[in-house]
């Protein structure tokens, strides 16, 4: 046997012996004649931490006692060989373990080799720590190594817990726990009712209708007009509006029909292509335009987005059930609401003007109020097709849009649609309750440029920049509010999935006489849990109807918490104490049994 191998066997640590004696005494000389230093060099501080490889070793809980450093860190250590050194380790039982270590420094680097008698060589600090981090089990019950707590945040990510939900701001209600009710678990009533009414309006059909059953690929036409008599003053043709469903994508659209229109120039209908490319939140999107004879005449159809339960601005403010009444009652539209209208319309006009188009249809009867203080320009592309042969300069049309914009705001401020016909002295109709800044902006819109001067929409937006910021802030608050409400509905289907699994597992008729299914094991626990959640009674024997109890139990089951509950059989002869974690495991196991059985069929 070679001498080096024999020396290695002699130095091997025998963990089964009660005491350990190092192969060489401190201060002795090595076989190679190199003098040994009894004090460990501080260079060893940079070495990798020692981790025993044998899991059954009694040295698994060592405590390292580091000697006091005494050396100059700036001195060169190239080629220095630190001989074996005695170190003392102590375990939890008070036993002392002496280990002989050898450090060898290469170049100007810190210690790159750590040699432990009987355990071989441990790699450098960086490699050892990297290996140790890759082996960390964050779910282990033992104490985690200290390196785990000092790593970066991105080195390990906890798995997402989809059953954990936190309320997301903003929070504007400071209610005490006893002031809250079961409705706090769901969407507020006003939002839910509004969405339900919109869905009902979208799915509304008209039985025994005399309208065509299908127009191109649209079907289920429902008229949206509130009056039967239509004026030709706006478009030059009688206009009708319908709701229809597309057979291509199943979505609902609005169809505007111009009755008795005959297409004389094919280029006119191509003007709609430019409007199809416009994308602005203040403009009703145009999708298509075509002519048809399904109504018994030649009609021009414009296909636009459908906004359920929307009203025209005329119906909203000037109709028989208008939101604001006339001057006699002393109530006018709030200035903040009018500023919001001005900002939205100005944004829409800016997009239209930059696309080389003009709105040509800024009228209370054609502007839609789709929600609270939310307006959209509508029917803007109609006159481009109908009056295609009567071409006018784009600059003239855009200046006319600015003038119509000003007249609209004056009629809303005066709360009187007849003001639109009073061309002179329009500013006299604005009530004195409005601010001077508001009046100046409206007056700027009504002024006719002199000479070569041209009014631009950008100049107007710069003049109302403070109001743009206020409107933008209001929009952000509304977005935060909807986001907060949406967070309450996050993964609300988890309870439905759990109830579906419980319904599939409990009381299956094909296993009615199979005691191994419903009266033993996991299925019996789930049967008792079903009674615990849904079939509780009070002291008088009356059924307990408590939705909060049901939701709480389902949430705990979905999370698989360690909370324990007692399940009592119906004959009160058996009482089982289980945790929600065990119940969750039982649900999954029983459900997988059903899935495997269904796949074999």
PDB file of C-alpha atoms in Angstrom, residues 306-423:
ATOM      1  CA  UNK A 306     -73.805  49.066 -29.761  1.00  0.00           C
ATOM      2  CA  UNK A 307     -73.837  50.636 -26.301  1.00  0.00           C
ATOM      3  CA  UNK A 308     -76.778  49.168 -24.362  1.00  0.00           C
ATOM      4  CA  UNK A 309     -79.017  51.513 -22.378  1.00  0.00           C
ATOM      5  CA  UNK A 310     -77.295  54.568 -23.810  1.00  0.00           C
ATOM      6  CA  UNK A 311     -79.256  57.771 -24.400  1.00  0.00           C
ATOM      7  CA  UNK A 312     -78.754  60.727 -26.632  1.00  0.00           C
ATOM      8  CA  UNK A 313     -77.639  63.892 -24.931  1.00  0.00           C
ATOM      9  CA  UNK A 314     -80.990  65.434 -25.888  1.00  0.00           C
ATOM     10  CA  UNK A 315     -82.904  62.672 -24.087  1.00  0.00           C
ATOM     11  CA  UNK A 316     -80.580  62.795 -21.108  1.00  0.00           C
ATOM     12  CA  UNK A 317     -80.734  66.551 -20.517  1.00  0.00           C
ATOM     13  CA  UNK A 318     -83.729  67.878 -22.446  1.00  0.00           C
ATOM     14  CA  UNK A 319     -86.115  64.921 -22.610  1.00  0.00           C
ATOM     15  CA  UNK A 320     -89.331  64.451 -20.600  1.00  0.00           C
ATOM     16  CA  UNK A 321     -87.402  62.589 -17.879  1.00  0.00           C
ATOM     17  CA  UNK A 322     -84.286  64.674 -18.148  1.00  0.00           C
ATOM     18  CA  UNK A 323     -81.703  64.551 -15.409  1.00  0.00           C
ATOM     19  CA  UNK A 324     -81.758  68.339 -15.000  1.00  0.00           C
ATOM     20  CA  UNK A 325     -84.905  70.443 -15.190  1.00  0.00           C
ATOM     21  CA  UNK A 326     -85.374  73.867 -16.773  1.00  0.00           C
ATOM     22  CA  UNK A 327     -84.429  77.348 -15.752  1.00  0.00           C
ATOM     23  CA  UNK A 328     -87.579  77.860 -13.686  1.00  0.00           C
ATOM     24  CA  UNK A 329     -86.440  75.408 -11.022  1.00  0.00           C
ATOM     25  CA  UNK A 330     -83.066  77.061 -10.687  1.00  0.00           C
ATOM     26  CA  UNK A 331     -81.144  73.828 -11.358  1.00  0.00           C
ATOM     27  CA  UNK A 332     -78.472  73.723 -14.036  1.00  0.00           C
ATOM     28  CA  UNK A 333     -75.869  71.237 -15.122  1.00  0.00           C
ATOM     29  CA  UNK A 334     -72.876  71.359 -12.803  1.00  0.00           C
ATOM     30  CA  UNK A 335     -69.884  73.118 -14.252  1.00  0.00           C
ATOM     31  CA  UNK A 336     -67.654  70.116 -13.523  1.00  0.00           C
ATOM     32  CA  UNK A 337     -69.953  67.966 -15.692  1.00  0.00           C
ATOM     33  CA  UNK A 338     -69.753  70.427 -18.575  1.00  0.00           C
ATOM     34  CA  UNK A 339     -65.970  70.584 -18.259  1.00  0.00           C
ATOM     35  CA  UNK A 340     -65.923  66.798 -18.528  1.00  0.00           C
ATOM     36  CA  UNK A 341     -68.053  66.958 -21.684  1.00  0.00           C
ATOM     37  CA  UNK A 342     -65.756  69.590 -23.186  1.00  0.00           C
ATOM     38  CA  UNK A 343     -62.618  67.554 -22.493  1.00  0.00           C
ATOM     39  CA  UNK A 344     -64.081  64.391 -24.022  1.00  0.00           C
ATOM     40  CA  UNK A 345     -65.441  66.115 -27.122  1.00  0.00           C
ATOM     41  CA  UNK A 346     -62.182  68.017 -27.580  1.00  0.00           C
ATOM     42  CA  UNK A 347     -60.238  64.751 -27.425  1.00  0.00           C
ATOM     43  CA  UNK A 348     -62.519  63.219 -30.065  1.00  0.00           C
ATOM     44  CA  UNK A 349     -62.221  66.262 -32.349  1.00  0.00           C
ATOM     45  CA  UNK A 350     -58.439  66.220 -32.037  1.00  0.00           C
ATOM     46  CA  UNK A 351     -58.328  62.614 -33.253  1.00  0.00           C
ATOM     47  CA  UNK A 352     -60.738  63.391 -36.102  1.00  0.00           C
ATOM     48  CA  UNK A 353     -58.859  66.489 -37.248  1.00  0.00           C
ATOM     49  CA  UNK A 354     -55.482  64.743 -37.139  1.00  0.00           C
ATOM     50  CA  UNK A 355     -56.947  62.005 -39.385  1.00  0.00           C
ATOM     51  CA  UNK A 356     -57.869  64.565 -42.039  1.00  0.00           C
ATOM     52  CA  UNK A 357     -61.613  64.399 -41.334  1.00  0.00           C
ATOM     53  CA  UNK A 358     -64.327  66.500 -39.757  1.00  0.00           C
ATOM     54  CA  UNK A 359     -67.113  65.451 -37.383  1.00  0.00           C
ATOM     55  CA  UNK A 360     -69.936  67.447 -39.073  1.00  0.00           C
ATOM     56  CA  UNK A 361     -72.417  66.051 -36.538  1.00  0.00           C
ATOM     57  CA  UNK A 362     -72.088  67.762 -33.144  1.00  0.00           C
ATOM     58  CA  UNK A 363     -75.716  67.869 -32.093  1.00  0.00           C
ATOM     59  CA  UNK A 364     -77.468  66.874 -28.837  1.00  0.00           C
ATOM     60  CA  UNK A 365     -79.610  64.389 -30.742  1.00  0.00           C
ATOM     61  CA  UNK A 366     -76.556  62.535 -32.077  1.00  0.00           C
ATOM     62  CA  UNK A 367     -74.220  62.549 -29.053  1.00  0.00           C
ATOM     63  CA  UNK A 368     -74.551  59.453 -26.885  1.00  0.00           C
ATOM     64  CA  UNK A 369     -74.371  59.401 -23.083  1.00  0.00           C
ATOM     65  CA  UNK A 370     -73.291  55.810 -22.481  1.00  0.00           C
ATOM     66  CA  UNK A 371     -72.747  56.029 -18.706  1.00  0.00           C
ATOM     67  CA  UNK A 372     -72.382  58.609 -15.970  1.00  0.00           C
ATOM     68  CA  UNK A 373     -70.889  61.764 -17.563  1.00  0.00           C
ATOM     69  CA  UNK A 374     -69.552  59.636 -20.444  1.00  0.00           C
ATOM     70  CA  UNK A 375     -70.235  61.000 -23.932  1.00  0.00           C
ATOM     71  CA  UNK A 376     -69.364  59.801 -27.428  1.00  0.00           C
ATOM     72  CA  UNK A 377     -69.701  61.381 -30.850  1.00  0.00           C
ATOM     73  CA  UNK A 378     -71.987  59.354 -33.085  1.00  0.00           C
ATOM     74  CA  UNK A 379     -73.018  59.268 -36.765  1.00  0.00           C
ATOM     75  CA  UNK A 380     -69.982  61.293 -37.815  1.00  0.00           C
ATOM     76  CA  UNK A 381     -69.421  59.393 -41.054  1.00  0.00           C
ATOM     77  CA  UNK A 382     -72.960  59.703 -42.419  1.00  0.00           C
ATOM     78  CA  UNK A 383     -72.684  63.126 -44.042  1.00  0.00           C
ATOM     79  CA  UNK A 384     -69.371  62.239 -45.688  1.00  0.00           C
ATOM     80  CA  UNK A 385     -71.238  59.582 -47.690  1.00  0.00           C
ATOM     81  CA  UNK A 386     -74.539  61.373 -48.207  1.00  0.00           C
ATOM     82  CA  UNK A 387     -73.004  64.726 -49.223  1.00  0.00           C
ATOM     83  CA  UNK A 388     -70.025  63.290 -51.068  1.00  0.00           C
ATOM     84  CA  UNK A 389     -70.845  65.206 -54.250  1.00  0.00           C
ATOM     85  CA  UNK A 390     -71.044  68.522 -52.384  1.00  0.00           C
ATOM     86  CA  UNK A 391     -67.396  68.766 -51.461  1.00  0.00           C
ATOM     87  CA  UNK A 392     -66.279  71.502 -49.080  1.00  0.00           C
ATOM     88  CA  UNK A 393     -62.806  72.358 -47.883  1.00  0.00           C
ATOM     89  CA  UNK A 394     -61.587  70.467 -44.859  1.00  0.00           C
ATOM     90  CA  UNK A 395     -60.523  73.652 -43.052  1.00  0.00           C
ATOM     91  CA  UNK A 396     -64.002  75.111 -43.435  1.00  0.00           C
ATOM     92  CA  UNK A 397     -65.640  71.966 -42.099  1.00  0.00           C
ATOM     93  CA  UNK A 398     -63.306  71.834 -39.113  1.00  0.00           C
ATOM     94  CA  UNK A 399     -63.972  75.467 -38.242  1.00  0.00           C
ATOM     95  CA  UNK A 400     -67.678  74.723 -38.410  1.00  0.00           C
ATOM     96  CA  UNK A 401     -67.153  71.836 -35.995  1.00  0.00           C
ATOM     97  CA  UNK A 402     -65.572  74.235 -33.496  1.00  0.00           C
ATOM     98  CA  UNK A 403     -68.574  76.581 -33.806  1.00  0.00           C
ATOM     99  CA  UNK A 404     -71.055  73.737 -33.349  1.00  0.00           C
ATOM    100  CA  UNK A 405     -69.058  72.636 -30.330  1.00  0.00           C
ATOM    101  CA  UNK A 406     -69.481  76.048 -28.713  1.00  0.00           C
ATOM    102  CA  UNK A 407     -73.216  76.177 -29.436  1.00  0.00           C
ATOM    103  CA  UNK A 408     -73.675  72.763 -27.892  1.00  0.00           C
ATOM    104  CA  UNK A 409     -72.019  73.847 -24.634  1.00  0.00           C
ATOM    105  CA  UNK A 410     -74.141  77.018 -24.520  1.00  0.00           C
ATOM    106  CA  UNK A 411     -77.377  75.019 -24.899  1.00  0.00           C
ATOM    107  CA  UNK A 412     -76.301  72.652 -22.130  1.00  0.00           C
ATOM    108  CA  UNK A 413     -75.282  75.502 -19.820  1.00  0.00           C
ATOM    109  CA  UNK A 414     -78.596  77.250 -20.418  1.00  0.00           C
ATOM    110  CA  UNK A 415     -80.405  73.915 -20.132  1.00  0.00           C
ATOM    111  CA  UNK A 416     -82.484  74.913 -23.117  1.00  0.00           C
ATOM    112  CA  UNK A 417     -82.167  73.346 -26.606  1.00  0.00           C
ATOM    113  CA  UNK A 418     -83.882  76.348 -28.218  1.00  0.00           C
ATOM    114  CA  UNK A 419     -80.715  78.365 -27.610  1.00  0.00           C
ATOM    115  CA  UNK A 420     -79.199  76.646 -30.647  1.00  0.00           C
ATOM    116  CA  UNK A 421     -81.459  78.731 -32.882  1.00  0.00           C
ATOM    117  CA  UNK A 422     -80.488  82.043 -31.230  1.00  0.00           C
ATOM    118  CA  UNK A 423     -77.298  82.794 -33.142  1.00  0.00           C
TER     119      UNK A 423
END
